[in-house]
Coordinates of C-alpha atoms in Angstrom, one line a residue:
Chain S
M1 CA 25.3 39.1 42.5
T2 CA 28.4 38.6 44.6
D3 CA 26.4 36.0 46.6
L4 CA 25.5 34.2 43.4
W5 CA 29.1 34.0 42.1
D6 CA 30.3 32.9 45.5
G7 CA 27.7 30.2 45.6
I8 CA 28.6 29.0 42.0
S9 CA 32.3 28.7 42.9
R10 CA 31.6 27.0 46.2
A11 CA 29.2 24.7 44.2
I12 CA 32.0 23.8 41.6
W13 CA 34.3 23.1 44.4
M14 CA 31.8 20.8 46.2
V15 CA 31.3 18.9 43.0
L16 CA 35.0 18.7 42.1
S17 CA 35.9 17.6 45.7
L18 CA 33.3 15.0 45.7
D19 CA 31.7 16.5 48.9
A20 CA 30.4 13.7 51.2
N21 CA 26.9 15.3 51.7
L22 CA 26.4 15.9 47.9
L23 CA 27.6 12.3 47.0
E24 CA 25.3 10.8 49.5
I25 CA 22.2 12.6 48.3
T26 CA 23.2 11.9 44.6
L27 CA 23.6 8.2 45.2
R28 CA 20.3 8.0 47.0
S29 CA 18.7 9.8 44.2
L30 CA 20.1 7.3 41.7
Q31 CA 19.2 4.4 43.9
V32 CA 15.6 5.5 44.2
T33 CA 15.2 6.6 40.6
L34 CA 16.9 3.5 39.1
T35 CA 14.8 1.1 41.2
A36 CA 11.5 3.0 40.2
L37 CA 12.8 2.6 36.6
V38 CA 13.5 -1.1 36.7
V39 CA 10.0 -1.7 38.4
A40 CA 8.1 0.7 36.0
S41 CA 9.9 -0.9 32.9
A42 CA 9.0 -4.3 34.1
I43 CA 5.3 -3.2 34.0
A44 CA 5.1 -0.7 31.2
L45 CA 7.1 -2.6 28.5
P46 CA 5.1 -5.8 28.5
L47 CA 1.9 -3.9 28.9
A48 CA 2.8 -1.7 25.7
A49 CA 3.8 -4.9 23.7
F50 CA 0.4 -6.5 24.9
L51 CA -1.6 -3.5 23.7
S52 CA 0.3 -3.5 20.4
V53 CA -0.4 -7.4 19.5
R54 CA -3.7 -8.1 21.2
R55 CA -7.1 -6.6 20.0
F56 CA -9.7 -6.5 22.7
R57 CA -12.8 -4.4 23.3
L58 CA -11.3 -1.7 25.6
R59 CA -7.9 -1.5 23.9
R60 CA -8.4 1.9 22.6
S61 CA -9.7 3.2 25.8
V62 CA -6.7 1.7 27.7
I63 CA -4.3 3.4 25.2
A64 CA -6.2 6.7 25.6
L65 CA -6.1 6.5 29.4
L66 CA -2.3 5.7 29.3
N67 CA -1.7 8.8 27.2
A68 CA -3.9 10.9 29.6
L69 CA -2.1 9.6 32.5
M70 CA 1.2 10.8 31.0
G71 CA 0.1 14.3 32.3
L72 CA -0.7 13.0 35.8
P73 CA 0.2 15.9 38.3
P74 CA 3.0 14.4 40.5
V75 CA 1.7 16.3 43.6
V76 CA -1.7 14.4 43.2
V77 CA 0.1 11.1 42.8
G78 CA 2.1 12.1 46.1
L79 CA -1.1 12.8 47.9
V80 CA -2.9 9.6 46.9
V81 CA 0.1 7.4 47.7
Y82 CA 0.5 9.4 51.0
I83 CA -3.2 8.5 51.9
L84 CA -2.7 4.9 50.9
L85 CA 0.4 4.5 53.1
S86 CA -0.4 6.7 56.0
R87 CA -1.1 5.0 59.4
S88 CA -4.8 5.1 58.9
G89 CA -4.7 4.2 55.1
P90 CA -5.4 0.8 53.6
L91 CA -1.6 0.1 53.3
G92 CA -0.6 1.8 56.5
V93 CA 0.2 -1.5 58.2
L94 CA 3.3 -1.9 55.9
G95 CA 4.9 1.2 57.6
L96 CA 6.3 2.5 54.2
L97 CA 5.5 6.2 54.6
F98 CA 8.5 8.3 54.6
T99 CA 10.9 5.6 53.3
P100 CA 12.7 5.4 50.0
T101 CA 10.2 2.5 49.2
A102 CA 7.3 5.1 49.2
M103 CA 9.3 7.3 46.9
V104 CA 9.9 4.5 44.5
I105 CA 6.1 3.6 44.5
A106 CA 5.3 7.3 43.8
Q107 CA 7.8 7.4 40.9
V108 CA 6.7 4.2 39.4
I109 CA 3.1 5.5 39.3
I110 CA 4.2 8.6 37.6
I111 CA 6.5 7.1 35.0
V112 CA 4.7 3.9 34.0
P113 CA 2.1 5.7 31.7
L114 CA 5.1 7.6 30.2
I115 CA 7.2 4.6 29.4
A116 CA 4.2 2.6 28.2
S117 CA 2.9 5.3 25.9
I118 CA 6.3 5.9 24.2
A119 CA 7.1 2.2 24.1
H120 CA 3.7 1.5 22.6
Q121 CA 4.1 4.0 19.7
S122 CA 7.4 2.1 18.8
L123 CA 5.9 -1.3 19.3
R124 CA 2.8 -0.5 17.3
D125 CA 4.9 0.5 14.3
L126 CA 7.0 -2.5 14.5
W127 CA 4.0 -4.8 15.0
A128 CA 2.5 -3.3 11.7
E129 CA 5.8 -4.3 10.1
Y130 CA 6.0 -7.8 11.6
H131 CA 2.3 -8.7 11.7
D132 CA 2.0 -10.8 8.4
L133 CA 5.3 -12.6 8.9
L134 CA 4.7 -13.6 12.6
I135 CA 1.1 -14.7 11.8
S136 CA 2.3 -16.8 8.9
M137 CA 4.8 -18.5 11.2
N138 CA 2.1 -19.4 13.7
V139 CA 3.8 -17.5 16.4
S140 CA 2.2 -17.7 20.0
Q141 CA 0.9 -14.5 21.7
W142 CA 3.9 -14.8 24.1
Q143 CA 6.5 -15.2 21.4
K144 CA 5.1 -12.1 19.6
I145 CA 5.5 -10.1 22.7
T146 CA 9.0 -11.3 23.4
T147 CA 9.9 -10.8 19.7
L148 CA 8.7 -7.3 19.6
L149 CA 10.4 -6.4 23.0
W150 CA 13.7 -7.8 21.8
D151 CA 13.7 -6.3 18.3
A152 CA 12.5 -2.9 19.5
R153 CA 15.0 -3.0 22.4
R154 CA 16.8 0.3 21.4
A155 CA 13.5 2.2 21.0
L156 CA 12.4 0.8 24.4
L157 CA 15.7 1.9 26.1
T158 CA 14.9 5.4 24.7
A159 CA 11.4 5.1 26.3
A160 CA 13.0 3.9 29.6
L161 CA 15.5 6.8 29.6
A162 CA 12.8 9.3 29.1
G163 CA 11.1 7.8 32.3
F164 CA 14.4 8.2 34.0
G165 CA 14.6 11.8 33.1
R166 CA 11.1 12.3 34.4
A167 CA 11.7 10.5 37.6
I168 CA 15.1 11.9 38.6
G169 CA 13.7 15.6 38.1
E170 CA 10.6 14.8 40.2
V171 CA 10.0 16.7 43.4
G172 CA 6.3 17.2 44.4
A173 CA 5.3 13.5 45.0
I174 CA 8.5 12.4 46.6
M175 CA 8.6 15.3 48.9
I176 CA 5.1 14.3 50.2
V177 CA 5.7 10.6 50.6
G178 CA 9.3 10.8 51.5
G179 CA 9.4 13.7 53.8
N180 CA 12.8 14.8 52.8
I181 CA 14.4 13.3 55.8
D182 CA 18.2 13.9 56.2
N183 CA 20.2 10.7 55.7
A184 CA 17.0 8.8 54.9
T185 CA 14.9 10.1 52.1
R186 CA 16.6 13.3 51.0
V187 CA 17.3 13.2 47.2
L188 CA 18.7 15.8 44.8
T189 CA 15.4 17.6 44.0
T190 CA 14.1 17.8 47.6
A191 CA 17.4 18.9 48.8
I192 CA 17.7 21.7 46.2
A193 CA 14.2 22.9 47.4
L194 CA 15.3 22.8 51.1
E195 CA 18.6 24.4 50.6
T196 CA 17.2 27.3 48.5
G197 CA 14.6 27.9 51.3
K198 CA 17.5 28.0 53.8
G199 CA 19.5 30.3 51.5
D200 CA 22.4 27.9 51.1
F201 CA 22.8 28.5 47.4
A202 CA 26.2 26.8 47.2
L203 CA 24.8 23.3 48.1
A204 CA 21.6 24.0 46.1
L205 CA 23.7 24.9 43.0
G206 CA 26.0 22.0 43.5
L207 CA 23.0 19.7 43.6
G208 CA 21.6 21.4 40.7
F209 CA 24.8 21.0 38.6
V210 CA 24.7 17.2 39.3
L211 CA 21.0 17.1 38.4
I212 CA 21.7 18.9 35.1
A213 CA 24.6 16.6 34.4
L214 CA 22.4 13.5 34.9
A215 CA 19.8 15.1 32.5
V216 CA 22.4 15.8 30.0
L217 CA 23.9 12.4 30.1
V218 CA 20.5 10.9 29.6
N219 CA 19.8 13.0 26.5
L220 CA 23.3 12.1 25.1
A221 CA 22.5 8.5 25.7
I222 CA 19.2 8.9 23.8
H223 CA 20.9 10.6 21.0
W224 CA 23.7 7.8 20.7
L225 CA 21.0 5.1 21.0
G226 CA 19.1 6.8 18.1
R227 CA 22.4 6.5 16.1
T228 CA 23.1 2.8 16.8
E229 CA 19.4 2.2 16.1
R230 CA 19.8 3.5 12.5
E231 CA 23.0 1.5 12.0
G232 CA 21.7 -1.6 13.7
R233 CA 25.0 -2.1 15.7
W234 CA 23.4 -4.1 18.5
Chain R
M1 CA 5.6 -36.5 0.8
S2 CA 2.7 -34.2 0.9
D3 CA 0.3 -35.8 3.2
M4 CA -1.5 -32.5 3.5
F5 CA -2.9 -32.7 0.1
P6 CA -5.2 -32.7 -1.6
L7 CA -6.3 -29.2 -0.6
T8 CA -10.1 -28.6 -1.2
V9 CA -11.5 -25.2 -1.5
T10 CA -15.3 -25.2 -1.6
G11 CA -17.2 -21.9 -2.1
A12 CA -14.5 -20.0 -0.1
E13 CA -15.0 -16.2 0.1
T14 CA -13.1 -13.5 2.0
R15 CA -14.6 -10.1 2.5
R16 CA -13.4 -6.8 4.1
R17 CA -15.9 -4.2 5.1
G18 CA -18.5 -6.0 3.0
K19 CA -16.5 -5.9 -0.1
I20 CA -15.6 -9.3 -1.5
L21 CA -11.8 -9.7 -1.9
V22 CA -11.8 -13.0 -3.4
G23 CA -14.3 -15.7 -4.1
P24 CA -16.4 -17.6 -4.2
V25 CA -13.5 -20.1 -5.1
D26 CA -13.8 -23.7 -5.9
L27 CA -10.5 -25.4 -6.3
T28 CA -8.7 -28.7 -5.6
L29 CA -4.9 -29.0 -5.5
A30 CA -3.0 -32.1 -5.5
G31 CA 0.3 -32.5 -3.9
Q32 CA 2.9 -32.3 -6.4
G33 CA 5.0 -29.6 -8.3
S34 CA 4.5 -25.9 -8.5
C35 CA 1.2 -24.1 -9.1
V36 CA 1.4 -20.6 -10.4
V37 CA -1.5 -18.2 -9.9
I38 CA -1.7 -15.6 -12.6
G39 CA -4.1 -12.9 -13.6
P40 CA -4.5 -9.2 -13.9
N41 CA -4.0 -6.7 -11.1
G42 CA -6.8 -6.8 -8.6
A43 CA -7.8 -10.3 -9.6
G44 CA -7.3 -11.6 -6.2
K45 CA -4.0 -13.6 -6.5
T46 CA -2.5 -12.4 -3.3
S47 CA -5.9 -12.6 -1.3
L48 CA -6.2 -16.2 -2.6
L49 CA -2.8 -17.2 -1.3
R50 CA -3.4 -15.5 2.0
L51 CA -6.9 -17.3 2.3
L52 CA -5.2 -20.6 1.6
H53 CA -2.5 -19.9 4.1
G54 CA -5.0 -18.9 6.7
A55 CA -3.6 -15.4 6.9
A56 CA -6.9 -14.0 5.7
R57 CA -10.3 -14.8 7.3
L58 CA -12.5 -17.1 5.5
S59 CA -15.9 -15.3 5.4
T60 CA -17.9 -18.3 3.9
G61 CA -17.1 -21.6 2.4
E62 CA -14.6 -24.2 3.5
I63 CA -10.9 -25.0 3.0
T64 CA -10.0 -28.6 3.9
W65 CA -6.6 -30.3 4.1
A66 CA -6.0 -34.0 3.9
C67 CA -4.5 -33.7 7.5
D68 CA -5.5 -31.8 10.6
V69 CA -5.6 -28.0 9.8
E70 CA -3.1 -27.3 12.7
Q71 CA -0.6 -29.7 11.2
A72 CA -1.2 -28.3 7.7
H73 CA -0.4 -24.7 9.0
H74 CA 2.7 -26.0 10.8
D75 CA 4.1 -27.6 7.5
Q76 CA 3.7 -24.5 5.3
S77 CA 5.3 -21.2 5.2
F78 CA 5.0 -17.9 3.3
V79 CA 7.3 -15.6 1.2
F80 CA 6.0 -12.0 0.8
Q81 CA 6.2 -9.8 -2.1
R82 CA 8.0 -7.3 0.1
P83 CA 10.3 -9.4 2.4
V84 CA 9.8 -8.6 6.0
M85 CA 13.2 -8.5 7.7
L86 CA 13.4 -8.9 11.4
R87 CA 15.6 -6.3 12.8
R88 CA 18.3 -8.8 13.6
S89 CA 21.4 -10.3 11.9
V90 CA 21.0 -12.5 8.9
E91 CA 21.9 -15.5 11.1
D92 CA 19.3 -14.6 13.7
N93 CA 16.7 -14.1 10.9
L94 CA 17.5 -17.6 9.7
M95 CA 17.4 -19.1 13.2
Y96 CA 14.1 -17.4 14.3
P97 CA 11.6 -19.9 12.8
L98 CA 13.5 -22.8 14.4
R99 CA 13.9 -21.2 17.7
I100 CA 10.2 -20.5 17.9
R101 CA 9.8 -24.3 17.3
K102 CA 12.2 -25.0 20.2
V103 CA 15.0 -26.3 18.0
P104 CA 18.2 -26.2 20.1
K105 CA 20.4 -23.2 19.4
A106 CA 23.5 -25.0 18.2
E107 CA 21.3 -27.1 15.7
A108 CA 19.6 -24.0 14.7
R109 CA 22.8 -22.2 14.0
D110 CA 24.1 -25.0 12.0
L111 CA 21.0 -25.1 9.9
A112 CA 21.1 -21.3 9.4
H113 CA 24.8 -21.6 8.2
H114 CA 23.7 -24.4 5.9
W115 CA 20.9 -22.4 4.4
A116 CA 22.9 -19.1 4.2
E117 CA 25.6 -21.2 2.0
K118 CA 22.8 -22.5 -0.2
V119 CA 21.3 -18.9 -1.1
G120 CA 24.8 -17.3 -1.3
L121 CA 24.5 -15.4 2.0
R122 CA 27.3 -17.2 3.8
D123 CA 29.6 -14.0 3.9
M124 CA 26.7 -11.9 5.3
L125 CA 25.7 -13.8 8.3
K126 CA 26.5 -11.2 10.9
R127 CA 25.1 -8.4 8.8
H128 CA 22.0 -6.5 10.0
A129 CA 19.2 -7.9 7.7
P130 CA 17.3 -4.6 7.1
V131 CA 20.3 -3.0 5.3
L132 CA 20.7 -5.9 2.8
S133 CA 19.8 -5.1 -0.8
G134 CA 16.4 -6.2 -2.2
G135 CA 17.6 -9.3 -3.9
E136 CA 19.6 -10.3 -0.8
Q137 CA 16.5 -9.8 1.4
Q138 CA 14.3 -11.9 -0.8
K139 CA 16.8 -14.7 -0.7
L140 CA 17.0 -14.5 3.0
A141 CA 13.3 -14.5 3.2
L142 CA 13.1 -17.5 1.1
A143 CA 15.9 -19.4 3.0
R144 CA 13.9 -18.5 6.2
A145 CA 10.8 -19.9 4.7
L146 CA 12.5 -23.0 3.8
I147 CA 14.7 -23.7 6.8
T148 CA 11.8 -25.6 8.7
Q149 CA 11.5 -27.9 5.6
P150 CA 7.8 -27.0 5.0
K151 CA 5.9 -29.3 2.7
L152 CA 4.2 -26.4 1.0
V153 CA 5.5 -22.9 0.4
F154 CA 3.4 -19.9 -0.7
L155 CA 5.2 -17.3 -2.7
D156 CA 3.7 -13.8 -3.5
E157 CA 5.5 -12.5 -6.5
P158 CA 8.8 -13.3 -5.0
C159 CA 10.8 -11.8 -7.9
A160 CA 8.6 -8.6 -8.3
A161 CA 11.2 -6.0 -7.6
L162 CA 14.2 -8.0 -8.7
D163 CA 16.6 -7.7 -11.6
G164 CA 17.3 -10.6 -14.0
R165 CA 20.2 -12.0 -12.2
A166 CA 18.5 -12.0 -8.8
T167 CA 15.4 -13.5 -10.4
R168 CA 17.4 -16.4 -11.9
E169 CA 19.1 -17.1 -8.5
I170 CA 15.7 -17.3 -6.8
E171 CA 14.4 -19.6 -9.6
E172 CA 17.3 -21.9 -9.2
I173 CA 16.5 -22.2 -5.5
L174 CA 12.9 -22.7 -6.3
N175 CA 13.6 -25.4 -8.8
A176 CA 15.9 -27.2 -6.2
V177 CA 13.2 -26.9 -3.7
R178 CA 10.5 -28.3 -6.1
A179 CA 12.8 -31.2 -6.9
T180 CA 12.8 -32.3 -3.2
G181 CA 9.0 -32.7 -3.4
T182 CA 8.0 -29.5 -1.7
R183 CA 4.8 -28.0 -3.0
L184 CA 5.1 -24.4 -4.4
I185 CA 2.0 -22.2 -4.9
M186 CA 3.1 -18.7 -6.2
T187 CA 1.9 -15.7 -7.9
T188 CA 3.6 -13.8 -10.6
H189 CA 3.1 -11.2 -13.2
N190 CA 6.1 -12.5 -15.2
M191 CA 4.8 -14.7 -17.9
G192 CA 8.4 -16.0 -18.7
Q193 CA 8.7 -17.0 -15.1
A194 CA 5.2 -18.7 -15.0
R195 CA 6.2 -20.8 -18.1
R196 CA 9.6 -21.7 -16.6
L197 CA 8.3 -22.7 -13.1
A198 CA 4.7 -23.9 -13.4
D199 CA 3.5 -27.4 -13.4
E200 CA -0.2 -26.2 -13.2
V201 CA -1.7 -22.8 -13.6
V202 CA -4.6 -21.0 -11.9
F203 CA -5.9 -18.2 -13.7
M204 CA -7.8 -15.6 -11.8
R205 CA -10.1 -12.9 -12.8
Q206 CA -12.4 -10.6 -10.7
G207 CA -11.6 -12.5 -7.5
R208 CA -12.7 -16.0 -9.0
V209 CA -10.7 -19.0 -10.4
H210 CA -11.4 -18.5 -14.1
E211 CA -9.2 -21.4 -15.3
H212 CA -7.2 -24.1 -13.6
A213 CA -5.2 -26.5 -15.8
S214 CA -1.8 -28.0 -16.3
A215 CA 0.8 -25.6 -17.5
E216 CA 1.0 -27.3 -20.9
T217 CA -2.7 -27.2 -21.5
F218 CA -2.9 -23.6 -20.2
F219 CA -0.2 -22.0 -22.2
D220 CA -0.8 -24.1 -25.4
A221 CA -4.6 -24.0 -25.5
P222 CA -6.3 -21.8 -22.9
A223 CA -10.0 -22.7 -22.4
S224 CA -11.3 -19.1 -22.3
E225 CA -10.9 -16.2 -24.4
Q226 CA -9.9 -14.0 -21.5
A227 CA -7.1 -16.4 -20.8
Q228 CA -6.1 -16.2 -24.3
A229 CA -6.1 -12.4 -24.2
F230 CA -4.2 -12.3 -21.1
L231 CA -1.4 -14.6 -22.5
N232 CA -1.4 -12.4 -25.6
G233 CA -0.7 -9.4 -23.5
D234 CA -4.0 -7.8 -24.1
I235 CA -5.7 -5.8 -21.2
V236 CA -7.9 -8.0 -19.3
E237 CA -10.5 -6.7 -16.7

């Protein structure tokens, strides 16, 4: 019990004094996750809009697949990306294994279905509302997609933030493809796993506090966006 | 003005899941004034408008315009019974049809301000459109439909949920638009409104055009018993 309190007090001090090690790991986490978020959003949001406005034979199957992929086990994603990027794999020549880029790839694969599914639900409802109007205006397919993406921007940001929440807390896949290398691929979650294993509860807890703070911030942002959505402030 | 007319409808039918929504319809509309489509609930008034506008699929028959069909669709707009508001400001709603037609932003904004003034929404340009009242939303929908200067405007019961004052304001706008030569084809349940606005009347019953005549002829001496009964306020199936 004494160890625990000691660990917590040291952790608080590390956070308050902006410990260099803690700061570096936090910044790398944000860098990897935000990059993954931008790439995943660029794929998932237009895909969700396309699935909302376009009717084609396998549409329902694609939507069902996206929903199913939301539950994709991250460890399996990590394993597949590892195999693809390993020296003997088809993409081994790129030399990306154990780099932040590999971690970004794994996170993108994990959060694209999540963002696309949540975004699709919002865009589908908006499309039902707009359908007759946009058809009557002879709006092109591309204009339909851009109109939906712009008018549903608050809901889409909420979808993106949900993706951010999933990615920042992810550990299995990025541990496998990143390797948890100090000063290179160590991020908040992998560092917590390592420090806990080593028995350094202070650093592990400090990292945990930062992770929780980020998760809380994301949830507050979602809550605030929901309010501005109802008030139509932006 | 209306080089897209006459509009000729021959044996047109639209079905959904095997059920005939409207048709077969044979109708010829010339290019002047306002045509009011009336009839009991379920007669197919809205379906007819959607069919003519191209928003409903033609199952059989033919609809021909005096001009190319693409051009005809380009030159018309539709106002829905329940106005659809884009989740944007009033100004952006007005600019939308212009922007998708690649009208420069400054020009689109000037036109938006002009039309907002015309329909009495000048002070609401920056307001979020979905929070406007029903009457304001319908005026905005009307201005948005007219801002591209269409030659033909379809209106599906544009005053259905509005009070007397808002109805009068909408009718004043419609009369002004009609005076500029724009063709109006609208549905209504309000016989007073039909008498005030109609130059010609299409009376529909059971998915078909039962009677088509000038407003004067129709209201003074309808050709069929059912039309007379409808005008008398009797229940017509």
